[in-house]
């Protein structure tokens, strides 16, 4: 539902935020500031209430004026300035600013504005849906389980340091399947494979490494249900192991550790477990909740236990899909084949994919000519939960892209072309991801204020120093949430950029640089990279960005005081208070308090302010002026007027 901030709604209606806030308070919305946003129903209710109140005030004013005209009161001696003010008022039709007609016009305008907001929101949503895959679509189906639902296998990704045995493990697992062994092993794979354990299956993504894992996530597709972190028993936790751990943690995916190469004489399982502790992975046998399985991918030792543990972890999640639902699949891999054209391995997430289906996938489309299962066997259909290779797409597509079905090839082409066009436009427009300077501009537009950070430094010491400084900064404020989604040591790389895309973060680097290719990747993805050599400077920038993200605080300030010298009556206005400003300044539109014998007799808006012939916005002491408010007619000579304004107070973190 579209939302609008109180001050901008008030501005549209030609009202003070305070007046609108008073109406909102009557509707039960008390803890609001001019910067608070209200939904359109609330806005409409408040405007209607104000319209009613104005109508009543007008009726009362008319009645009072008529009564006054009948009584024909004696005119009092007038001061020169005040007299001129009164005459001036008589000359033209005086309209109180809060007029039902104005409010009605305002209401109509508001309606139009809200309609515009709705249209914009819909267009934005459509853009997002068209250009980027919807993470919700790629996610596991939610909500009540339909009768036609079936259980689906968990999806597992293997991550770890180079040479620790990811490929060997995947090969070994792929070939544990009886059928696979019978056919002499799977040699040609499609990018994903399945392993059967009794009557259950596990799907393995064959592209190992956290780069692929995060790339998928960056595209909005989080397909992994369980991650296997592989650590070589002879080598231990290495930089890429740490990176992998952080990527998995950021994705909030459950993790099983496989300590590999236990066949080697120098293998030291206990040492590896010890190292894992440094990264908050406490093995189960030591009282933690990290499952650790020693394996030898080469000797095929411990693989059954690993599979069993993967099923155990996945069981908690109750994975299901509906073969009858609309088909949604996620691209795992895509390539160009000389004879067959574009190939795409997809994971069918929901619904069923069949030969002959018309599909759209990112900016590509086509009719499915052939489907191949993970063993390379042609199939007619593929139910949800399984990987399948699709032949028939017009183009190669990116990993993480969503595939859906369309009614006709014509429709599919239209959608694909539309997306191509949007992509071009987006490229030209330069995208709009989180950037530090944008955070400041986002003030007043974003409700939730998160500042996600990917942090890289040359040494762990700097990372730790920065993390604790940022945490301290974060603790001082409730409104903004700094989240360090990832920390790492070493030069900035493309995987950091993907991580930033995946978590809508900006990248902070200390004593580290980005190569031209990394900078290019960041520019393509509209990710901001900020590098520093001094922690203080980085903190300062963040502090500034956070200040920009904070809701402004408004404080009321007394700006002027005046004394009522004479009263004038006017058939149109009612009563005019001719005053002398004794201190400061009176401002039209400010909050006005009228004090008589030390008691407050009125509080409302200073609606009209005149100085001789002129309608003025403000007048300074010691001049004379005329003051009127449609809300107050009971003036007396000697009354003191105090004018207050709401002022934005700059926020500081100190
Ligand atoms: P990746 O870079 O993580 O994919 O690692 P690879 O699977 O390519 O393995 C790197 C090297 O370690 C290869 O020479 C493998 O044969 C070897 N290797 C993998 N697993 C084992 C194992 O369990 N025991 C031994 N001794 N060597 C292994």
XYZ file of C-alpha atoms and ligand atoms in Angstrom:
682
model
C 0.000 0.000 0.000
C 1.330 3.429 -0.910
C 2.499 5.556 1.987
C 2.926 9.275 2.311
C 4.836 11.346 4.805
C 2.864 13.661 7.032
C 4.723 16.819 6.068
C 4.347 16.234 2.355
C 0.649 15.453 2.705
C 0.213 18.595 4.805
C 2.048 20.606 2.177
C -0.233 19.274 -0.530
C -3.266 20.251 1.475
C -1.881 23.680 2.291
C -1.930 22.766 5.980
C 0.502 22.742 8.852
C 1.901 19.334 9.731
C 0.639 20.027 13.225
C -2.958 20.344 12.093
C -2.676 17.057 10.274
C -0.975 15.461 13.251
C -3.808 16.648 15.486
C -6.306 14.946 13.184
C -4.192 11.798 13.208
C -4.078 11.907 16.995
C -7.872 11.965 17.033
C -7.763 8.878 14.879
C -5.594 7.227 17.519
C -2.226 7.753 15.844
C -0.316 9.626 18.484
C 3.362 8.859 18.276
C 4.026 10.470 14.935
C 6.377 13.165 13.734
C 6.046 15.247 10.555
C 8.464 12.778 8.974
C 6.364 9.719 9.802
C 4.669 7.984 6.926
C 1.027 6.960 6.974
C -0.774 4.605 4.628
C -3.332 5.925 2.207
C -6.392 4.792 4.179
C -5.182 6.620 7.264
C -4.305 9.680 5.188
C -7.759 9.721 3.669
C -9.455 9.305 7.059
C -7.447 12.223 8.483
C -8.249 14.459 5.538
C -11.945 13.642 5.806
C -11.888 14.425 9.501
C -10.216 17.783 8.820
C -12.797 18.563 6.163
C -15.594 17.886 8.647
C -13.945 20.032 11.302
C -13.422 22.882 8.876
C -17.046 22.676 7.807
C -18.160 22.946 11.425
C -15.759 25.810 12.131
C -17.097 27.675 9.147
C -20.679 27.252 10.253
C -19.792 28.482 13.736
C -17.919 31.459 12.253
C -20.901 32.400 10.143
C -23.250 32.191 13.097
C -20.894 34.347 15.182
C -20.566 36.946 12.436
C -24.332 37.154 12.031
C -24.815 37.556 15.780
C -22.194 40.265 15.850
C -23.767 42.149 12.951
C -27.099 42.155 14.755
C -25.573 43.491 17.969
C -23.774 46.306 16.027
C -21.107 46.850 18.626
C -19.440 50.133 19.380
C -16.218 50.659 17.518
C -13.277 51.331 19.705
C -10.461 53.827 19.246
C -8.084 52.292 16.786
C -4.351 52.580 16.536
C -3.214 53.866 13.154
C -1.473 50.735 11.956
C -4.150 48.401 13.198
C -6.851 50.501 11.548
C -5.183 50.189 8.205
C -4.959 46.467 8.704
C -8.650 46.222 9.471
C -9.644 48.299 6.449
C -7.480 46.226 4.233
C -9.223 43.143 5.492
C -12.619 44.565 4.801
C -11.683 45.229 1.205
C -11.269 41.682 0.087
C -12.940 38.406 0.674
C -11.135 36.767 3.516
C -10.861 33.007 3.301
C -9.515 31.024 6.195
C -6.808 28.685 4.922
C -8.579 25.618 6.270
C -11.551 25.832 4.017
C -13.775 22.862 3.165
C -13.479 23.591 -0.530
C -9.705 23.632 -0.248
C -9.785 20.430 1.665
C -12.030 18.840 -0.909
C -9.679 19.978 -3.644
C -6.828 18.703 -1.507
C -8.595 15.394 -1.101
C -9.017 15.071 -4.845
C -5.377 16.006 -5.312
C -4.367 13.523 -2.688
C -6.393 10.858 -4.447
C -4.577 11.672 -7.672
C -1.244 11.679 -5.931
C -1.898 8.341 -4.285
C -3.060 6.958 -7.610
C 0.201 8.156 -9.171
C 2.139 6.509 -6.348
C 0.233 3.287 -6.904
C 0.927 3.340 -10.629
C 4.598 4.072 -10.003
C 4.823 1.291 -7.440
C 3.184 -1.126 -9.864
C 5.521 -0.075 -12.663
C 8.525 -0.500 -10.395
C 7.285 -3.894 -9.326
C 6.749 -4.873 -12.964
C 10.263 -3.686 -13.796
C 11.712 -5.730 -11.012
C 9.755 -8.781 -12.053
C 10.687 -8.346 -15.670
C 14.387 -7.696 -15.287
C 15.367 -9.566 -12.180
C 14.209 -12.985 -11.146
C 11.920 -12.936 -8.210
C 13.622 -14.531 -5.244
C 10.222 -15.647 -3.983
C 9.679 -17.639 -7.143
C 12.988 -19.407 -6.825
C 12.427 -20.052 -3.137
C 10.737 -23.144 -1.807
C 6.950 -22.905 -2.092
C 5.440 -21.485 1.073
C 2.081 -21.653 2.731
C -0.349 -24.519 3.036
C 0.672 -27.670 1.293
C -1.721 -28.566 -1.529
C -3.053 -32.144 -1.795
C -1.092 -32.719 -4.960
C 2.218 -31.781 -3.251
C 5.092 -34.234 -3.285
C 8.282 -34.494 -1.265
C 11.350 -33.149 -3.100
C 15.069 -33.796 -2.570
C 17.312 -31.283 -0.795
C 19.781 -29.317 -2.894
C 23.399 -29.432 -1.739
C 26.361 -27.259 -2.770
C 29.999 -28.111 -2.007
C 32.346 -25.285 -1.020
C 35.930 -25.052 0.194
C 39.512 -24.057 -0.527
C 41.083 -24.925 -3.869
C 42.524 -28.456 -4.040
C 40.768 -29.576 -0.891
C 38.785 -32.078 -2.961
C 35.466 -30.500 -4.050
C 35.585 -31.980 -7.556
C 36.791 -35.373 -6.356
C 34.031 -35.510 -3.759
C 31.331 -34.614 -6.271
C 32.660 -37.236 -8.719
C 32.742 -39.833 -5.994
C 29.192 -39.017 -4.883
C 27.874 -38.996 -8.436
C 29.178 -42.496 -8.899
C 27.846 -43.993 -5.696
C 24.497 -44.394 -7.436
C 23.901 -48.026 -8.436
C 22.580 -47.160 -11.880
C 25.503 -44.861 -12.452
C 27.932 -47.610 -11.531
C 26.150 -50.043 -13.841
C 26.528 -47.733 -16.806
C 30.194 -47.335 -16.071
C 29.988 -44.039 -14.230
C 28.718 -40.666 -15.217
C 31.249 -38.904 -17.357
C 29.210 -36.220 -19.061
C 27.334 -34.157 -16.569
C 24.807 -31.411 -16.937
C 25.867 -29.250 -13.973
C 23.869 -31.027 -11.309
C 23.521 -34.626 -10.227
C 21.433 -36.785 -7.973
C 22.392 -39.370 -5.439
C 19.913 -41.944 -4.151
C 20.078 -42.977 -0.518
C 17.530 -45.749 0.019
C 14.260 -44.205 -1.157
C 15.500 -40.640 -0.809
C 17.402 -38.430 -3.207
C 19.867 -35.582 -2.833
C 20.544 -33.106 -5.618
C 24.133 -31.845 -5.855
C 25.025 -28.672 -7.687
C 28.153 -29.570 -9.639
C 29.601 -26.101 -9.866
C 31.613 -26.065 -6.689
C 32.881 -23.043 -4.838
C 31.389 -20.076 -3.125
C 31.695 -17.870 -6.202
C 29.025 -19.875 -7.995
C 27.026 -20.143 -4.795
C 26.989 -16.381 -4.266
C 26.512 -15.606 -7.944
C 23.234 -17.545 -7.823
C 22.260 -15.740 -4.678
C 23.159 -12.393 -6.228
C 20.698 -13.147 -9.010
C 18.060 -13.675 -6.370
C 18.074 -17.451 -6.471
C 18.871 -19.145 -3.212
C 18.563 -22.806 -4.159
C 20.939 -24.454 -1.707
C 19.293 -26.229 1.222
C 22.491 -27.537 2.785
C 26.125 -26.562 2.161
C 29.048 -28.960 2.473
C 32.220 -27.245 3.619
C 35.170 -29.319 2.603
C 38.458 -28.978 4.498
C 41.528 -31.050 3.624
C 42.794 -32.824 6.740
C 46.419 -32.246 5.766
C 46.046 -28.562 4.987
C 43.426 -27.182 7.361
C 41.316 -24.043 7.286
C 42.646 -21.782 4.514
C 41.605 -18.293 3.296
C 39.023 -19.635 0.851
C 37.655 -21.920 3.565
C 37.009 -18.815 5.657
C 35.468 -17.036 2.687
C 33.213 -20.023 2.098
C 32.157 -20.090 5.759
C 31.266 -16.415 5.600
C 29.319 -16.783 2.383
C 27.319 -19.667 3.813
C 26.657 -17.773 7.012
C 25.506 -14.721 5.076
C 23.106 -16.915 3.130
C 21.866 -18.484 6.386
C 22.160 -21.950 4.940
C 22.807 -24.950 7.244
C 26.280 -26.371 6.916
C 27.920 -29.781 7.232
C 31.710 -29.980 7.417
C 33.487 -32.746 5.510
C 37.090 -33.202 6.615
C 38.624 -34.731 3.491
C 41.790 -36.687 2.676
C 41.752 -38.605 5.959
C 43.615 -41.368 4.113
C 46.757 -39.248 4.116
C 49.290 -40.007 6.868
C 49.618 -36.317 7.762
C 45.838 -35.962 8.209
C 45.032 -34.359 11.561
C 41.288 -34.322 12.185
C 41.495 -32.873 15.701
C 43.557 -29.916 14.497
C 40.936 -29.108 11.853
C 38.148 -29.202 14.442
C 40.193 -26.871 16.601
C 40.569 -24.461 13.680
C 36.830 -24.548 13.029
C 36.248 -23.241 16.543
C 37.892 -19.963 15.513
C 35.039 -19.478 13.077
C 32.234 -20.290 15.477
C 31.770 -23.771 14.104
C 31.679 -25.990 17.183
C 31.624 -29.707 16.354
C 28.710 -31.689 17.795
C 31.002 -33.994 19.722
C 32.358 -30.916 21.498
C 28.925 -29.730 22.479
C 28.213 -27.537 19.454
C 25.799 -27.971 16.579
C 28.162 -28.346 13.624
C 28.096 -31.792 12.091
C 31.606 -32.850 11.110
C 32.149 -35.938 8.957
C 35.664 -37.272 8.202
C 35.847 -38.564 4.614
C 38.214 -39.614 1.918
C 36.802 -38.615 -1.432
C 39.569 -40.516 -3.177
C 39.095 -43.746 -1.234
C 35.305 -43.256 -1.004
C 35.382 -43.514 2.727
C 32.769 -41.907 4.943
C 30.555 -40.949 1.992
C 27.510 -42.865 3.256
C 27.719 -41.123 6.590
C 28.062 -37.752 4.842
C 24.934 -38.438 2.753
C 23.050 -39.571 5.823
C 23.973 -36.389 7.670
C 22.895 -34.254 4.703
C 19.492 -35.928 4.696
C 19.243 -35.506 8.448
C 19.881 -31.759 8.234
C 17.502 -31.356 5.281
C 14.749 -33.366 6.977
C 14.102 -30.520 9.379
C 12.978 -28.326 6.523
C 10.188 -30.535 5.100
C 10.810 -29.850 1.451
C 7.861 -30.147 -0.902
C 6.638 -28.884 -4.251
C 3.485 -29.147 -6.317
C 3.768 -30.833 -9.747
C 0.432 -29.230 -10.717
C 1.509 -25.676 -9.933
C 2.746 -23.132 -12.500
C 6.211 -24.181 -13.577
C 9.143 -22.273 -12.098
C 12.746 -23.339 -12.576
C 16.125 -21.829 -11.685
C 19.078 -21.856 -14.058
C 22.154 -23.581 -12.650
C 24.339 -23.551 -15.728
C 24.085 -22.513 -19.344
C 26.303 -22.977 -22.362
C 26.321 -22.951 -26.138
C 26.549 -26.237 -27.996
C 27.605 -26.262 -31.637
C 24.926 -28.639 -32.782
C 22.170 -28.115 -30.237
C 22.389 -24.376 -29.650
C 21.813 -22.861 -26.222
C 21.706 -25.340 -23.352
C 20.479 -24.560 -19.874
C 20.491 -26.811 -16.851
C 17.667 -25.831 -14.586
C 16.366 -26.999 -11.276
C 12.598 -27.369 -11.466
C 11.387 -25.722 -8.256
C 7.638 -26.017 -8.695
C 5.261 -27.380 -11.327
C 6.339 -29.739 -14.096
C 8.453 -28.955 -17.145
C 7.587 -30.830 -20.343
C 8.893 -31.116 -23.874
C 6.844 -28.747 -26.042
C 6.376 -26.164 -23.290
C 6.963 -22.565 -24.271
C 9.344 -20.961 -21.792
C 10.780 -17.533 -20.998
C 14.032 -17.281 -19.108
C 15.568 -13.886 -18.497
C 15.885 -12.310 -21.907
C 15.761 -15.655 -23.724
C 12.753 -17.731 -24.720
C 11.810 -20.725 -26.822
C 9.929 -24.006 -27.087
C 11.448 -26.916 -25.183
C 12.731 -29.285 -27.890
C 14.374 -31.814 -25.629
C 14.889 -32.485 -21.917
C 17.762 -34.497 -20.487
C 17.987 -35.760 -16.933
C 21.199 -35.557 -14.909
C 22.502 -38.787 -16.472
C 22.044 -37.391 -19.970
C 18.968 -39.504 -20.677
C 16.164 -37.906 -22.711
C 12.928 -37.481 -20.800
C 9.494 -36.142 -21.748
C 8.742 -34.384 -18.475
C 10.534 -33.392 -15.301
C 8.649 -33.111 -12.014
C 9.660 -30.519 -9.413
C 12.761 -30.980 -7.288
C 15.047 -32.306 -9.992
C 17.676 -30.873 -12.320
C 17.149 -31.122 -16.049
C 18.904 -29.886 -19.155
C 16.705 -27.823 -21.452
C 17.341 -27.614 -25.183
C 15.438 -25.063 -27.237
C 16.220 -21.693 -25.716
C 17.022 -18.796 -28.032
C 20.094 -17.784 -26.078
C 22.516 -18.631 -23.294
C 21.195 -17.446 -19.918
C 22.787 -16.522 -16.626
C 22.975 -18.795 -13.604
C 20.289 -17.833 -11.130
C 17.853 -16.699 -13.829
C 14.254 -17.861 -13.437
C 12.504 -19.933 -16.099
C 8.743 -19.783 -16.445
C 6.238 -21.005 -18.980
C 4.288 -18.778 -21.356
C 1.069 -19.458 -23.268
C 2.414 -18.859 -26.757
C 5.761 -18.342 -28.416
C 4.615 -14.871 -29.431
C 3.912 -13.929 -25.833
C 7.238 -15.414 -24.715
C 9.092 -13.369 -27.331
C 7.307 -10.222 -26.277
C 8.281 -10.711 -22.631
C 11.892 -11.494 -23.564
C 12.134 -8.440 -25.828
C 10.587 -6.235 -23.200
C 13.191 -7.426 -20.706
C 16.008 -6.777 -23.178
C 14.714 -3.264 -23.631
C 14.477 -2.745 -19.878
C 17.982 -4.060 -19.381
C 19.289 -1.599 -21.944
C 17.459 1.246 -20.247
C 18.698 0.181 -16.862
C 22.254 0.108 -18.134
C 21.857 3.589 -19.526
C 20.216 4.856 -16.374
C 23.075 3.541 -14.326
C 21.126 1.459 -11.828
C 20.343 2.370 -8.295
C 21.872 0.058 -5.793
C 22.933 1.053 -2.326
C 25.597 3.705 -2.390
C 26.803 5.691 0.539
C 25.840 8.999 -0.987
C 22.427 7.625 -1.953
C 21.767 6.599 1.611
C 21.689 10.234 2.498
C 19.275 11.023 -0.317
C 17.094 8.094 0.622
C 16.099 10.014 3.709
C 12.378 10.301 3.659
C 11.830 7.501 1.201
C 12.955 4.360 2.949
C 11.246 2.980 5.964
C 13.704 0.345 7.074
C 17.168 1.755 7.317
C 19.710 -0.949 6.951
C 23.276 -0.339 6.040
C 24.780 -3.612 4.872
C 28.534 -3.766 4.580
C 30.974 -6.165 2.971
C 34.261 -5.558 4.758
C 37.683 -6.476 3.404
C 41.090 -5.623 4.879
C 44.718 -6.571 4.499
C 44.943 -8.289 7.873
C 42.489 -9.691 10.398
C 43.575 -7.102 12.930
C 42.136 -4.289 10.787
C 38.967 -6.263 10.126
C 38.442 -6.783 13.841
C 39.169 -3.154 14.690
C 36.698 -1.991 12.080
C 34.022 -4.470 13.115
C 34.164 -3.346 16.720
C 34.088 0.345 15.755
C 31.080 -0.226 13.546
C 29.343 -2.204 16.260
C 29.859 0.635 18.704
C 28.443 3.084 16.191
C 25.483 0.813 15.635
C 24.704 0.445 19.316
C 24.204 4.153 19.711
C 21.175 4.170 17.468
C 17.926 2.318 17.210
C 16.760 3.648 13.879
C 19.598 2.431 11.722
C 20.942 -1.053 11.519
C 24.514 -1.536 10.383
C 25.007 -5.097 9.386
C 28.378 -6.454 8.413
C 27.249 -9.202 6.120
C 30.691 -10.428 5.247
C 34.275 -9.966 6.339
C 37.396 -11.147 4.591
C 41.112 -10.659 4.302
C 42.894 -9.958 1.026
C 42.454 -7.959 -2.159
C 38.951 -7.191 -3.341
C 37.674 -9.730 -5.814
C 34.616 -10.422 -7.939
C 33.204 -12.741 -5.341
C 33.074 -9.784 -2.921
C 31.097 -7.882 -5.523
C 28.675 -10.784 -5.896
C 28.349 -10.928 -2.135
C 27.496 -7.230 -2.093
C 24.894 -7.760 -4.817
C 23.433 -10.720 -2.960
C 23.031 -8.772 0.246
C 22.433 -5.275 -1.130
C 25.578 -4.041 0.546
C 28.378 -1.642 -0.104
C 31.995 -2.705 0.001
C 34.473 -1.184 2.440
C 38.146 -1.933 1.928
C 41.127 -1.164 4.164
C 44.625 -1.153 2.762
C 43.239 -3.187 -0.094
C 42.660 -2.317 -3.706
C 40.328 -3.354 -6.428
C 41.770 -4.374 -9.768
C 40.335 -2.847 -12.916
C 38.267 -5.967 -13.566
C 36.814 -5.927 -10.053
C 35.982 -2.264 -10.429
C 34.321 -3.022 -13.720
C 32.290 -5.810 -12.142
C 31.248 -3.453 -9.345
C 30.293 -0.777 -11.865
C 28.260 -3.275 -13.887
C 26.392 -4.347 -10.782
C 26.169 -0.768 -9.457
C 28.006 -1.707 -6.303
C 29.871 0.993 -4.474
C 33.432 0.225 -3.415
C 35.038 2.540 -0.876
C 38.648 2.002 0.052
C 40.432 3.671 2.942
C 43.815 3.755 4.550
C 42.646 5.260 7.810
C 39.889 3.682 9.881
C 38.815 7.054 11.180
C 37.999 8.287 7.681
C 35.891 5.273 6.950
C 34.004 5.656 10.211
C 33.471 9.292 9.475
C 31.902 8.530 6.120
C 29.636 5.924 7.616
C 28.701 8.305 10.377
C 27.723 10.898 7.831
C 25.711 8.385 5.866
C 23.959 7.309 9.036
C 23.103 10.844 9.990
C 21.499 11.170 6.624
C 19.556 8.031 7.304
C 18.157 9.178 10.591
C 14.679 10.588 10.881
C 14.938 14.267 11.695
C 13.915 15.360 15.181
C 11.536 18.280 15.407
C 11.583 20.645 18.304
C 9.255 23.497 19.052
C 10.880 26.882 19.512
C 9.391 30.182 20.700
C 10.076 32.695 17.934
C 8.157 35.758 18.963
C 5.823 37.527 21.368
C 3.261 40.259 20.806
C 0.751 42.206 22.853
C -2.788 42.854 21.706
C -3.470 46.604 21.693
C -6.853 46.890 20.009
C -9.597 44.717 18.660
C -11.370 45.242 15.394
C -14.356 43.437 14.194
C -14.829 42.428 10.668
C -17.971 40.895 9.244
C -15.889 38.522 7.189
C -13.114 37.601 9.561
C -14.752 38.001 12.882
C -12.222 39.544 15.206
C -8.834 40.969 14.339
C -6.229 41.504 17.012
C -4.185 44.617 16.361
C -0.860 44.024 18.123
C 2.618 45.254 18.711
C 5.385 42.697 18.458
C 7.393 42.994 21.645
C 9.994 40.363 20.991
C 11.305 38.319 18.087
C 9.045 37.699 15.170
C 5.503 36.585 14.388
C 5.186 34.088 11.554
C 2.152 33.130 9.591
C 1.374 29.441 9.947
C 3.204 29.083 13.235
C 1.603 27.673 16.347
C 0.121 30.452 18.408
C -0.631 30.470 22.104
C -2.735 33.270 23.591
C -2.065 34.027 27.244
C -4.282 36.156 29.460
C -3.388 36.835 33.104
C -0.768 34.083 32.962
C -3.312 31.570 31.706
C -3.471 30.034 28.305
C -6.782 30.847 26.639
C -6.098 29.578 23.146
C -3.751 27.357 21.242
C -3.925 27.041 17.483
C -2.555 28.270 14.213
C -1.631 31.864 13.447
C -3.542 31.856 10.194
C -3.350 35.441 9.006
C -0.763 38.098 9.470
C -1.028 41.589 8.027
C 1.234 44.588 8.034
C -0.514 47.681 6.665
C -1.672 46.672 3.178
C 0.342 43.562 2.992
C -0.309 39.979 3.713
C 3.047 38.983 5.167
C 4.778 35.767 6.083
C 6.534 37.288 9.085
C 7.006 40.580 10.926
C 9.746 41.500 13.348
C 9.569 43.434 16.607
C 8.871 46.252 17.353
C 6.341 46.700 14.533
C 2.570 46.572 14.630
C 0.445 44.023 12.882
C -2.953 42.377 12.641
C -3.449 38.782 13.672
C -6.441 36.550 13.076
C -7.369 32.943 13.397
C -10.605 31.370 12.277
C -10.322 29.146 15.338
C -10.353 31.991 17.879
C -12.475 35.085 18.235
C -12.515 35.673 21.943
C -9.639 38.173 21.981
C -9.173 40.789 24.691
C -6.919 43.797 24.842
C -3.755 43.031 26.741
C -3.625 39.388 25.557
C -0.134 38.084 24.941
C 0.501 36.158 21.733
C 3.337 33.684 21.625
C 4.393 32.163 18.311
C 6.147 28.804 18.118
C 7.626 26.949 15.159
C 8.650 23.343 14.647
C 12.280 23.185 13.766
C 14.343 20.323 12.527
C 17.148 19.658 14.947
C 20.316 18.281 13.379
C 21.054 14.773 14.601
C 24.409 13.889 16.031
C 25.712 10.558 17.135
C 27.445 11.960 20.165
P 39.140 -28.962 -5.750
O 40.075 -27.932 -6.259
O 38.616 -28.620 -4.395
O 38.030 -29.327 -6.692
O 40.030 -30.292 -5.506
P 40.146 -31.568 -6.382
O 38.951 -32.431 -6.225
O 40.554 -31.211 -7.750
O 41.328 -32.294 -5.625
C 42.647 -31.775 -5.538
C 43.651 -32.883 -5.369
O 43.434 -33.561 -4.139
C 43.559 -33.924 -6.445
O 44.849 -34.318 -6.801
C 42.819 -35.064 -5.804
O 43.164 -36.325 -6.323
C 43.277 -34.944 -4.371
N 42.299 -35.510 -3.449
C 40.984 -35.205 -3.397
N 40.406 -35.916 -2.417
C 41.356 -36.687 -1.834
C 41.358 -37.626 -0.758
O 40.360 -37.905 -0.103
N 42.567 -38.159 -0.442
C 43.683 -37.863 -1.119
N 44.795 -38.460 -0.734
N 43.707 -36.998 -2.124
C 42.575 -36.421 -2.489
